[in-house]
PDB file of C-alpha atoms in Angstrom:
ATOM      1  CA  MET A 102      -0.475   0.058  -0.160  1.00 88.00           C
ATOM      2  CA  ARG A 103       2.247   2.579   1.079  1.00 87.00           C
ATOM      3  CA  GLU A 104       4.630   1.389  -2.393  1.00 89.00           C
ATOM      4  CA  GLU A 105       1.705   1.868  -4.511  1.00 89.00           C
ATOM      5  CA  LEU A 106       0.862   5.897  -2.832  1.00 91.00           C
ATOM      6  CA  LEU A 107       4.435   6.251  -3.042  1.00 87.00           C
ATOM      7  CA  GLN A 108       4.398   5.186  -6.993  1.00 88.00           C
ATOM      8  CA  ARG A 109       1.465   7.560  -7.460  1.00 88.00           C
ATOM      9  CA  ILE A 110       2.594  10.194  -5.736  1.00 86.00           C
ATOM     10  CA  GLU A 111       6.231  10.193  -7.850  1.00 84.00           C
ATOM     11  CA  LYS A 112       4.073   9.900 -10.835  1.00 85.00           C
ATOM     12  CA  GLY A 113       2.902  13.065 -10.644  1.00 86.00           C
ATOM     13  CA  THR A 114      -0.694  11.221  -9.956  1.00 90.00           C
ATOM     14  CA  TYR A 115      -0.587  13.263  -6.030  1.00 89.00           C
ATOM     15  CA  GLN A 116       0.738  16.382  -7.188  1.00 85.00           C
ATOM     16  CA  PRO A 117       2.661  18.291  -4.841  1.00 81.00           C
ATOM     17  CA  GLY A 118       0.968  20.818  -2.435  1.00 79.00           C
ATOM     18  CA  LYS A 119      -2.383  19.231  -3.280  1.00 85.00           C
ATOM     19  CA  ALA A 120      -4.519  16.595  -1.613  1.00 89.00           C
ATOM     20  CA  ILE A 121      -4.200  12.849  -1.831  1.00 91.00           C
ATOM     21  CA  PRO A 122      -8.090  10.761  -1.571  1.00 91.00           C
ATOM     22  CA  SER A 123      -9.401  10.460   2.001  1.00 91.00           C
ATOM     23  CA  THR A 124      -8.680   7.048   3.739  1.00 91.00           C
ATOM     24  CA  ALA A 125     -12.610   6.337   3.016  1.00 91.00           C
ATOM     25  CA  MET A 126     -11.667   6.891  -1.035  1.00 91.00           C
ATOM     26  CA  LEU A 127      -8.222   4.981  -0.972  1.00 91.00           C
ATOM     27  CA  SER A 128      -9.434   2.102   1.427  1.00 91.00           C
ATOM     28  CA  GLU A 129     -13.235   2.051  -1.033  1.00 90.00           C
ATOM     29  CA  ASP A 130     -10.358   2.091  -4.140  1.00 89.00           C
ATOM     30  CA  PHE A 131      -7.651  -0.533  -3.181  1.00 89.00           C
ATOM     31  CA  GLY A 132      -9.642  -2.957  -1.373  1.00 90.00           C
ATOM     32  CA  VAL A 133      -7.880  -3.048   1.870  1.00 92.00           C
ATOM     33  CA  SER A 134      -9.416  -1.946   5.190  1.00 92.00           C
ATOM     34  CA  PRO A 135      -8.438   2.106   6.300  1.00 91.00           C
ATOM     35  CA  ILE A 136      -6.198   0.830   8.994  1.00 92.00           C
ATOM     36  CA  THR A 137      -3.776  -0.023   6.369  1.00 92.00           C
ATOM     37  CA  ILE A 138      -3.961   3.054   4.673  1.00 91.00           C
ATOM     38  CA  LYS A 139      -3.806   5.094   7.851  1.00 91.00           C
ATOM     39  CA  ARG A 140       0.029   3.006   8.597  1.00 90.00           C
ATOM     40  CA  ALA A 141       0.858   3.673   4.661  1.00 90.00           C
ATOM     41  CA  ILE A 142       0.259   7.649   5.535  1.00 90.00           C
ATOM     42  CA  ARG A 143       1.550   7.869   8.418  1.00 85.00           C
ATOM     43  CA  ASP A 144       4.792   5.605   6.879  1.00 85.00           C
ATOM     44  CA  LEU A 145       5.301   8.054   3.978  1.00 85.00           C
ATOM     45  CA  GLN A 146       4.436  10.821   6.515  1.00 81.00           C
ATOM     46  CA  ALA A 147       7.446   9.790   8.336  1.00 73.00           C
ATOM     47  CA  LEU A 148       9.275  10.231   4.961  1.00 72.00           C
ATOM     48  CA  GLY A 149       8.332  13.691   4.730  1.00 71.00           C
ATOM     49  CA  LEU A 150       6.613  13.125   1.332  1.00 80.00           C
ATOM     50  CA  LEU A 151       3.028  14.153   2.502  1.00 85.00           C
ATOM     51  CA  THR A 152       1.717  16.340   5.973  1.00 80.00           C
ATOM     52  CA  GLY A 153      -1.524  15.823   7.684  1.00 80.00           C
ATOM     53  CA  ILE A 154      -3.526  19.662   8.095  1.00 77.00           C
ATOM     54  CA  ALA A 155      -6.366  19.096  10.681  1.00 74.00           C
ATOM     55  CA  GLY A 156      -9.690  20.057   9.440  1.00 78.00           C
ATOM     56  CA  LYS A 157      -8.319  19.695   5.545  1.00 81.00           C
ATOM     57  CA  GLY A 158      -6.999  15.811   4.597  1.00 87.00           C
ATOM     58  CA  THR A 159      -3.696  15.027   4.139  1.00 89.00           C
ATOM     59  CA  PHE A 160      -1.161  17.100   1.117  1.00 86.00           C
ATOM     60  CA  VAL A 161       1.609  15.970  -0.701  1.00 85.00           C
ATOM     61  CA  LYS A 162       4.806  17.791   0.470  1.00 77.00           C
ATOM     62  CA  VAL A 163       6.208  20.535  -1.925  1.00 69.00           C
ATOM     63  CA  GLN A 164      10.087  19.589  -1.541  1.00 61.00           C
ATOM     64  CA  LYS A 165      12.339  22.275  -1.153  1.00 61.00           C
ATOM     65  CA  ARG A 166      14.713  22.816   0.784  1.00 54.00           C
ATOM     66  CA  PHE A 167      16.924  25.888   2.262  1.00 57.00           C
ATOM     67  CA  LEU A 168      20.355  26.819   2.575  1.00 53.00           C
ATOM     68  CA  LEU A 169      21.079  28.480   5.512  1.00 56.00           C
ATOM     69  CA  GLU A 170      24.519  29.620   6.376  1.00 56.00           C
ATOM     70  CA  LEU A 171      25.416  29.307   9.671  1.00 53.00           C
ATOM     71  CA  ASP A 172      29.055  32.204   9.129  1.00 50.00           C
ATOM     72  CA  ALA A 173      27.404  34.564   7.634  1.00 42.00           C
ATOM     73  CA  PHE A 174      23.757  35.043  10.812  1.00 48.00           C
ATOM     74  CA  SER A 175      21.698  37.151   8.451  1.00 49.00           C
ATOM     75  CA  SER A 176      19.401  35.581   5.824  1.00 49.00           C
ATOM     76  CA  PRO A 177      20.289  33.713   2.701  1.00 51.00           C
ATOM     77  CA  PHE A 178      17.126  34.704   0.865  1.00 52.00           C
ATOM     78  CA  SER A 179      16.561  37.681  -0.931  1.00 52.00           C
ATOM     79  CA  ASN A 180      12.674  37.193  -1.490  1.00 58.00           C
ATOM     80  CA  ALA A 181      11.760  36.421   2.107  1.00 68.00           C
ATOM     81  CA  THR A 182       9.063  38.441   4.659  1.00 81.00           C
ATOM     82  CA  VAL A 183       9.130  37.902   7.807  1.00 84.00           C
ATOM     83  CA  LYS A 184       5.799  37.421   9.748  1.00 87.00           C
ATOM     84  CA  LEU A 185       5.407  38.740  13.267  1.00 89.00           C
ATOM     85  CA  LEU A 186       3.462  35.509  15.005  1.00 92.00           C
ATOM     86  CA  SER A 187       3.888  36.875  19.197  1.00 91.00           C
ATOM     87  CA  VAL A 188       5.908  38.738  22.395  1.00 89.00           C
ATOM     88  CA  THR A 189       5.740  37.436  25.234  1.00 91.00           C
ATOM     89  CA  ARG A 190       7.411  37.425  28.912  1.00 92.00           C
ATOM     90  CA  GLU A 191       9.336  34.525  29.570  1.00 93.00           C
ATOM     91  CA  ARG A 192      11.978  32.586  30.938  1.00 94.00           C
ATOM     92  CA  ILE A 193      14.453  30.551  28.914  1.00 94.00           C
ATOM     93  CA  THR A 194      13.726  27.285  29.661  1.00 92.00           C
ATOM     94  CA  ASP A 195      15.045  24.650  27.132  1.00 93.00           C
ATOM     95  CA  PRO A 196      17.377  22.255  28.349  1.00 92.00           C
ATOM     96  CA  THR A 197      19.919  23.298  24.880  1.00 93.00           C
ATOM     97  CA  MET A 198      19.921  26.574  25.417  1.00 93.00           C
ATOM     98  CA  GLN A 199      21.323  26.118  28.830  1.00 93.00           C
ATOM     99  CA  VAL A 200      25.159  26.056  27.642  1.00 92.00           C
ATOM    100  CA  PHE A 201      25.154  29.269  26.478  1.00 93.00           C
ATOM    101  CA  LYS A 202      24.171  30.462  30.707  1.00 93.00           C
ATOM    102  CA  PRO A 203      21.623  32.642  29.818  1.00 93.00           C
ATOM    103  CA  PRO A 204      19.491  34.602  32.716  1.00 92.00           C
ATOM    104  CA  GLN A 205      17.197  33.098  34.737  1.00 91.00           C
ATOM    105  CA  ASN A 206      14.835  35.762  35.047  1.00 92.00           C
ATOM    106  CA  ALA A 207      11.653  36.312  32.983  1.00 92.00           C
ATOM    107  CA  VAL A 208      12.873  38.031  28.928  1.00 91.00           C
ATOM    108  CA  LEU A 209      10.952  39.269  26.349  1.00 90.00           C
ATOM    109  CA  CYS A 210       9.947  35.746  24.012  1.00 92.00           C
ATOM    110  CA  VAL A 211       9.431  37.218  19.908  1.00 91.00           C
ATOM    111  CA  ARG A 212       8.229  34.375  17.763  1.00 93.00           C
ATOM    112  CA  LYS A 213       7.780  35.001  14.427  1.00 91.00           C
ATOM    113  CA  ILE A 214       8.536  33.403  11.096  1.00 89.00           C
ATOM    114  CA  VAL A 215       9.910  33.906   8.171  1.00 83.00           C
ATOM    115  CA  LEU A 216       8.786  33.091   4.607  1.00 79.00           C
ATOM    116  CA  PHE A 217       9.785  32.739   1.665  1.00 69.00           C
ATOM    117  CA  GLY A 218       8.365  34.015  -2.123  1.00 57.00           C
ATOM    118  CA  ASP A 219       5.069  31.848  -2.329  1.00 61.00           C
ATOM    119  CA  ASP A 220       4.209  32.258   1.380  1.00 69.00           C
ATOM    120  CA  ALA A 221       5.586  28.908   1.975  1.00 74.00           C
ATOM    121  CA  PRO A 222       6.604  29.178   6.073  1.00 83.00           C
ATOM    122  CA  VAL A 223      11.035  28.544   5.872  1.00 82.00           C
ATOM    123  CA  MET A 224      12.269  28.892   9.686  1.00 86.00           C
ATOM    124  CA  TYR A 225      10.841  29.462  12.739  1.00 92.00           C
ATOM    125  CA  ASP A 226      12.701  32.020  14.772  1.00 91.00           C
ATOM    126  CA  ALA A 227      11.739  32.638  19.458  1.00 93.00           C
ATOM    127  CA  THR A 228      14.011  35.713  19.953  1.00 91.00           C
ATOM    128  CA  TYR A 229      15.048  35.999  23.612  1.00 92.00           C
ATOM    129  CA  VAL A 230      16.005  39.584  24.492  1.00 88.00           C
ATOM    130  CA  SER A 231      16.344  41.611  27.679  1.00 79.00           C
ATOM    131  CA  ALA A 232      13.070  42.947  28.321  1.00 71.00           C
ATOM    132  CA  ASP A 233      14.431  46.882  29.104  1.00 75.00           C
ATOM    133  CA  LEU A 234      15.684  46.887  25.568  1.00 78.00           C
ATOM    134  CA  ASP A 235      14.381  50.104  23.185  1.00 79.00           C
ATOM    135  CA  GLU A 236      10.706  49.032  22.532  1.00 79.00           C
ATOM    136  CA  ALA A 237      11.772  50.465  18.638  1.00 80.00           C
ATOM    137  CA  ILE A 238      13.859  48.311  18.782  1.00 80.00           C
ATOM    138  CA  ILE A 239      11.475  44.944  19.638  1.00 79.00           C
ATOM    139  CA  ASP A 240       9.242  46.256  16.876  1.00 81.00           C
ATOM    140  CA  GLU A 241      11.866  45.631  14.360  1.00 83.00           C
ATOM    141  CA  PHE A 242      12.559  42.300  15.692  1.00 78.00           C
ATOM    142  CA  GLY A 243       9.197  41.692  14.609  1.00 77.00           C
ATOM    143  CA  GLU A 244       9.492  43.000  10.988  1.00 79.00           C
ATOM    144  CA  ARG A 245      13.442  41.281  10.284  1.00 79.00           C
ATOM    145  CA  LEU A 246      16.129  39.307  11.371  1.00 76.00           C
ATOM    146  CA  VAL A 247      18.152  39.782  14.890  1.00 76.00           C
ATOM    147  CA  THR A 248      21.302  41.461  13.095  1.00 76.00           C
ATOM    148  CA  GLU A 249      19.158  43.245  10.585  1.00 81.00           C
ATOM    149  CA  ALA A 250      17.454  45.035  13.550  1.00 83.00           C
ATOM    150  CA  LEU A 251      20.189  45.582  15.694  1.00 83.00           C
ATOM    151  CA  ARG A 252      22.395  46.566  12.696  1.00 84.00           C
ATOM    152  CA  ARG A 253      19.800  49.535  11.722  1.00 86.00           C
ATOM    153  CA  HIS A 254      19.786  50.710  15.567  1.00 86.00           C
ATOM    154  CA  SER A 255      23.740  50.887  15.761  1.00 88.00           C
ATOM    155  CA  ILE A 256      24.758  48.180  17.510  1.00 86.00           C
ATOM    156  CA  GLU A 257      27.011  45.072  15.784  1.00 86.00           C
ATOM    157  CA  VAL A 258      27.069  41.487  15.943  1.00 82.00           C
ATOM    158  CA  PHE A 259      30.077  40.935  18.092  1.00 82.00           C
ATOM    159  CA  SER A 260      30.238  37.148  18.512  1.00 82.00           C
ATOM    160  CA  ALA A 261      27.845  34.367  17.618  1.00 83.00           C
ATOM    161  CA  SER A 262      27.222  30.973  19.220  1.00 88.00           C
ATOM    162  CA  GLN A 263      26.085  28.288  18.072  1.00 88.00           C
ATOM    163  CA  ILE A 264      24.073  25.145  17.792  1.00 89.00           C
ATOM    164  CA  ILE A 265      22.569  22.304  15.492  1.00 89.00           C
ATOM    165  CA  ASP A 266      20.322  20.194  16.813  1.00 90.00           C
ATOM    166  CA  ALA A 267      17.265  17.982  16.438  1.00 90.00           C
ATOM    167  CA  ALA A 268      14.541  17.678  18.409  1.00 91.00           C
ATOM    168  CA  PRO A 269      10.753  16.626  17.787  1.00 91.00           C
ATOM    169  CA  ALA A 270       8.211  19.146  16.753  1.00 90.00           C
ATOM    170  CA  ALA A 271       5.503  19.919  19.651  1.00 89.00           C
ATOM    171  CA  GLY A 272       2.961  23.331  20.175  1.00 90.00           C
ATOM    172  CA  GLN A 273       3.215  26.221  17.837  1.00 92.00           C
ATOM    173  CA  PRO A 274       6.289  25.288  15.622  1.00 91.00           C
ATOM    174  CA  ALA A 275       4.400  21.903  14.500  1.00 88.00           C
ATOM    175  CA  GLU A 276       1.222  24.079  13.972  1.00 87.00           C
ATOM    176  CA  VAL A 277       2.538  26.265  11.360  1.00 87.00           C
ATOM    177  CA  PHE A 278       4.527  23.344   8.938  1.00 84.00           C
ATOM    178  CA  GLY A 279       1.415  21.567   8.834  1.00 78.00           C
ATOM    179  CA  VAL A 280       3.791  18.340  10.485  1.00 79.00           C
ATOM    180  CA  PRO A 281       2.476  15.853  13.339  1.00 77.00           C
ATOM    181  CA  ASN A 282       3.895  16.400  16.875  1.00 83.00           C
ATOM    182  CA  GLY A 283       7.120  14.218  16.955  1.00 85.00           C
ATOM    183  CA  TYR A 284       7.997  14.750  13.661  1.00 84.00           C
ATOM    184  CA  PRO A 285      11.980  15.300  13.539  1.00 87.00           C
ATOM    185  CA  MET A 286      13.361  19.293  12.944  1.00 90.00           C
ATOM    186  CA  LEU A 287      16.609  20.876  12.290  1.00 89.00           C
ATOM    187  CA  ARG A 288      17.095  23.575  14.989  1.00 92.00           C
ATOM    188  CA  ARG A 289      19.796  25.971  15.296  1.00 89.00           C
ATOM    189  CA  LEU A 290      20.150  27.727  18.502  1.00 92.00           C
ATOM    190  CA  TYR A 291      22.094  30.818  18.922  1.00 91.00           C
ATOM    191  CA  LYS A 292      23.829  33.722  21.493  1.00 92.00           C
ATOM    192  CA  VAL A 293      25.019  37.236  20.274  1.00 88.00           C
ATOM    193  CA  ASP A 294      26.803  38.989  21.851  1.00 89.00           C
ATOM    194  CA  THR A 295      26.681  42.876  20.291  1.00 88.00           C
ATOM    195  CA  SER A 296      29.145  45.861  21.091  1.00 89.00           C
ATOM    196  CA  ASN A 297      27.021  46.705  23.703  1.00 87.00           C
ATOM    197  CA  PRO A 298      27.204  44.994  26.296  1.00 85.00           C
ATOM    198  CA  ASP A 299      24.013  45.240  27.715  1.00 85.00           C
ATOM    199  CA  ILE A 300      22.311  43.669  24.868  1.00 86.00           C
ATOM    200  CA  THR A 301      22.646  39.458  24.191  1.00 90.00           C
ATOM    201  CA  ILE A 302      20.278  37.641  22.229  1.00 90.00           C
ATOM    202  CA  TYR A 303      19.593  34.314  22.291  1.00 93.00           C
ATOM    203  CA  GLY A 304      17.004  32.690  20.277  1.00 92.00           C
ATOM    204  CA  VAL A 305      16.627  29.177  18.827  1.00 93.00           C
ATOM    205  CA  ILE A 306      15.232  28.529  15.195  1.00 90.00           C
ATOM    206  CA  GLN A 307      13.774  25.366  14.108  1.00 91.00           C
ATOM    207  CA  ALA A 308      12.342  23.894  10.589  1.00 88.00           C
ATOM    208  CA  PRO A 309      11.348  20.186   9.410  1.00 86.00           C
ATOM    209  CA  PHE A 310      14.923  17.908   8.611  1.00 82.00           C
ATOM    210  CA  ASP A 311      13.945  17.743   5.072  1.00 75.00           C
ATOM    211  CA  ARG A 312      12.932  21.695   4.132  1.00 73.00           C
ATOM    212  CA  MET A 313      15.887  23.201   5.828  1.00 69.00           C
ATOM    213  CA  ALA A 314      20.038  23.053   5.811  1.00 68.00           C
ATOM    214  CA  CYS A 315      22.383  24.127   7.183  1.00 65.00           C
ATOM    215  CA  SER A 316      26.205  25.343   6.260  1.00 66.00           C
ATOM    216  CA  LEU A 317      29.792  26.030   8.110  1.00 63.00           C
ATOM    217  CA  ASN A 318      33.043  27.507   6.454  1.00 61.00           C
ATOM    218  CA  VAL A 319      35.969  27.720   8.488  1.00 58.00           C
ATOM    219  CA  ARG A 320      39.625  28.812   7.697  1.00 57.00           C
ATOM    220  CA  ALA A 321      42.579  26.629   9.209  1.00 54.00           C
ATOM    221  CA  SER A 322      43.328  29.107  11.535  1.00 51.00           C
ATOM    222  CA  GLU A 323      39.930  29.565  12.894  1.00 51.00           C
ATOM    223  CA  THR A 324      38.893  27.729  16.259  1.00 50.00           C
ATOM    224  CA  LEU A 325      34.936  25.887  17.047  1.00 48.00           C
ATOM    225  CA  SER A 326      33.819  25.338  19.369  1.00 47.00           C
ATOM    226  CA  ILE A 327      30.974  22.719  19.793  1.00 42.00           C
ATOM    227  CA  ALA A 328      28.856  22.261  22.876  1.00 43.00           C
ATOM    228  CA  GLY A 329      30.991  25.053  25.726  1.00 43.00           C
ATOM    229  CA  PHE A 330      34.295  22.591  24.509  1.00 39.00           C
ATOM    230  CA  GLU A 331      36.995  24.034  21.838  1.00 41.00           C
ATOM    231  CA  ARG A 332      39.043  22.271  19.063  1.00 40.00           C
ATOM    232  CA  ASP A 333      41.199  23.667  17.285  1.00 39.00           C
ATOM    233  CA  THR A 334      41.016  22.813  13.303  1.00 36.00           C
ATOM    234  CA  ILE A 335      42.922  20.505  11.796  1.00 34.00           C
ATOM    235  CA  ARG A 336      44.759  21.526   8.791  1.00 34.00           C
ATOM    236  CA  GLY A 337      45.075  20.776   5.422  1.00 30.00           C
TER     237      GLY A 337
END
């Protein structure tokens, strides 16, 4: 059943971005139980070929992967736009983020998504910043990426530490990308020190594993820092 559905996707019988027939229709079409259909669909969702949207059905995923350059720390998408989702006050509780030793008190959290040309979400970004930061800068965070907003206020990035990990989708990110809870997500966690010693930015960018990839270019004289441990780059 799974292979038959896969062939229909590959042959274009089921088009990218379009809904496939309902479980009931597929069950009748193939003469198998709805449970068998659901298992096949679940397997194809795990492979990143189908995505379920509550109340709408199951759709063939549009296969796009975006490359995010880690050393630039800015948007590599010339046609990208930013959509603000919320601004809240909360503590940084992510266990991986604790490597950066973030403040223990509640800070502002600006949540937004980066959209590409066809309004497809590329990245989900949660940015944590000091609650006493100028409101004009906070407003900028809702309209563009962090470093772009800071530079507009003459605040330059002094250094950026980053961690790449994977985690299951849950909550708002899963809803934004239309993936089920537990779907594997690629995450880039970051800490940004700026030319203003009172302003340090923390955050996490995430996207489904099949939608985003990261690249890193390191010169032989540079040093890599991995989860708090420094290791000299191997020469030659």
